[in-house]
């Protein structure tokens, strides 16, 4: 499944995939990966400073993950540039979702803004039948 959001010219696209080889449903352990594509379609150079994620299980568990950069970097994106990375999360249920924001900064004037990470579902494929 693919979802996209655009904030101030920064387009964030997410593609998710269930990882059955790393999951153990009987132990309530479900692993998902997600590929993030961040496109700078604005007229300004921007830098990703921080991330904030909210991870929801269907058992009403909510986790917040917040910190500097993504996968150890704080990428600078010139107009038209793209940054991609892959990460993952584990859930205790077969259905969940994630959403969040990236704290971005326009380098020309230091103006900061939050780029939306669109809400996306994490669903074990057999739950869709």
Coordinates of C-alpha atoms in Angstrom, one line a residue:
X1 CA 0.0 0.0 0.0
X2 CA 1.3 3.5 -0.8
X3 CA 0.3 6.7 0.9
X4 CA 1.5 10.3 0.3
X5 CA 1.3 13.7 1.9
X6 CA 2.6 17.1 0.8
X7 CA 3.6 19.9 3.2
X8 CA 5.2 23.2 2.0
X9 CA 6.4 21.4 -1.1
X10 CA 7.9 18.4 0.7
X11 CA 6.2 15.2 -0.5
X12 CA 6.5 12.2 1.8
X13 CA 5.5 8.8 0.3
X14 CA 5.3 5.5 2.3
X15 CA 5.2 2.0 1.0
X16 CA 4.8 -0.8 3.6
X17 CA 5.5 -4.6 3.5
X18 CA 4.8 -7.4 6.0
X19 CA 7.9 -9.5 6.8
X20 CA 6.6 -13.0 7.6
X21 CA 10.1 -14.5 7.8
X22 CA 10.8 -12.3 10.8
X23 CA 7.4 -12.5 12.4
X24 CA 6.0 -15.0 15.0
X25 CA 2.2 -14.7 15.1
X26 CA 1.9 -17.3 17.9
X27 CA 4.2 -15.1 20.0
X28 CA 2.3 -12.0 19.0
X29 CA 5.3 -10.6 17.1
X30 CA 4.5 -9.0 13.7
X31 CA 7.3 -7.3 11.7
X32 CA 6.7 -4.7 9.0
X33 CA 9.1 -2.6 6.9
X34 CA 8.3 0.7 5.4
X35 CA 10.1 2.6 2.6
X36 CA 10.0 6.4 2.9
X37 CA 10.6 8.7 -0.1
X38 CA 11.0 12.4 0.8
X39 CA 10.9 14.7 -2.3
X40 CA 11.7 18.4 -2.1
X41 CA 9.4 19.9 -4.6
X42 CA 9.7 23.4 -3.1
X43 CA 11.9 26.2 -4.4
X44 CA 14.1 26.2 -1.2
X45 CA 16.8 23.9 0.1
X46 CA 15.5 22.1 3.2
X47 CA 17.1 19.9 5.9
X48 CA 15.3 17.2 7.9
X49 CA 16.2 17.8 11.5
X50 CA 14.0 15.5 13.6
X51 CA 11.3 12.8 13.4
X52 CA 8.3 12.0 15.5
X53 CA 6.3 8.8 15.0
X54 CA 3.1 7.5 16.5
X55 CA 2.7 3.7 16.3
X56 CA -0.7 2.1 17.1
X57 CA -1.6 -1.5 17.7
X58 CA -5.2 -2.7 17.6
X59 CA -4.8 -3.7 21.3
X60 CA -4.9 0.1 22.1
X61 CA -1.1 0.3 22.6
X62 CA 0.4 3.6 21.3
X63 CA 4.1 4.2 21.1
X64 CA 5.9 7.5 20.3
X65 CA 9.3 7.5 18.7
X66 CA 11.1 10.9 18.6
X67 CA 14.7 11.8 17.8
X68 CA 17.2 13.4 15.5
X69 CA 17.2 12.7 11.8
X70 CA 16.3 9.4 10.1
X71 CA 18.5 6.3 10.1
X72 CA 21.4 8.3 11.6
X73 CA 21.4 11.2 9.1
X74 CA 19.8 14.7 8.8
X75 CA 19.6 14.9 5.0
X76 CA 19.8 18.2 3.1
X77 CA 17.6 18.3 0.0
X78 CA 18.1 20.8 -2.7
X79 CA 15.0 21.7 -4.8
X80 CA 14.1 18.6 -6.9
X81 CA 16.2 16.2 -4.7
X82 CA 14.9 13.0 -3.1
X83 CA 16.0 11.1 0.0
X84 CA 14.9 7.5 0.5
X85 CA 15.3 5.1 3.3
X86 CA 13.9 1.8 4.7
X87 CA 13.0 1.2 8.3
X88 CA 10.7 -1.1 10.2
X89 CA 8.7 -1.7 13.3
X90 CA 7.2 -4.6 15.2
X91 CA 3.6 -4.9 16.5
X92 CA 2.0 -7.2 19.0
X93 CA -1.1 -7.4 16.8
X94 CA -1.6 -8.3 13.1
X95 CA -3.1 -4.8 12.4
X96 CA -1.8 -1.4 13.2
X97 CA -0.9 2.0 11.8
X98 CA 1.7 4.7 11.9
X99 CA 1.9 8.4 11.3
X100 CA 4.0 11.3 12.3
X101 CA 6.0 14.4 11.2
X102 CA 9.5 15.4 10.2
X103 CA 10.8 18.7 11.5
X104 CA 12.2 20.5 8.5
X105 CA 14.2 23.7 8.2
X106 CA 14.5 26.0 5.2
X107 CA 18.2 26.8 5.0
X108 CA 17.7 30.2 3.3
X109 CA 16.0 31.7 6.4
X110 CA 16.0 29.1 9.1
X111 CA 12.2 28.8 9.1
X112 CA 11.1 25.5 10.5
X113 CA 8.0 23.5 9.7
X114 CA 6.6 20.1 10.2
X115 CA 6.2 17.9 7.1
X116 CA 3.4 15.4 7.5
X117 CA 4.2 11.7 7.4
X118 CA 0.9 10.3 6.1
X119 CA -1.0 7.8 8.2
X120 CA -0.4 4.3 6.9
X121 CA -1.8 0.9 7.8
X122 CA 0.3 -2.1 8.8
X123 CA -1.8 -5.2 8.1
X124 CA -0.8 -8.8 7.8
X125 CA -2.0 -9.9 4.3
X126 CA -4.2 -12.8 5.5
X127 CA -6.2 -10.3 7.5
X128 CA -7.4 -8.7 4.3
X129 CA -9.2 -11.8 3.1

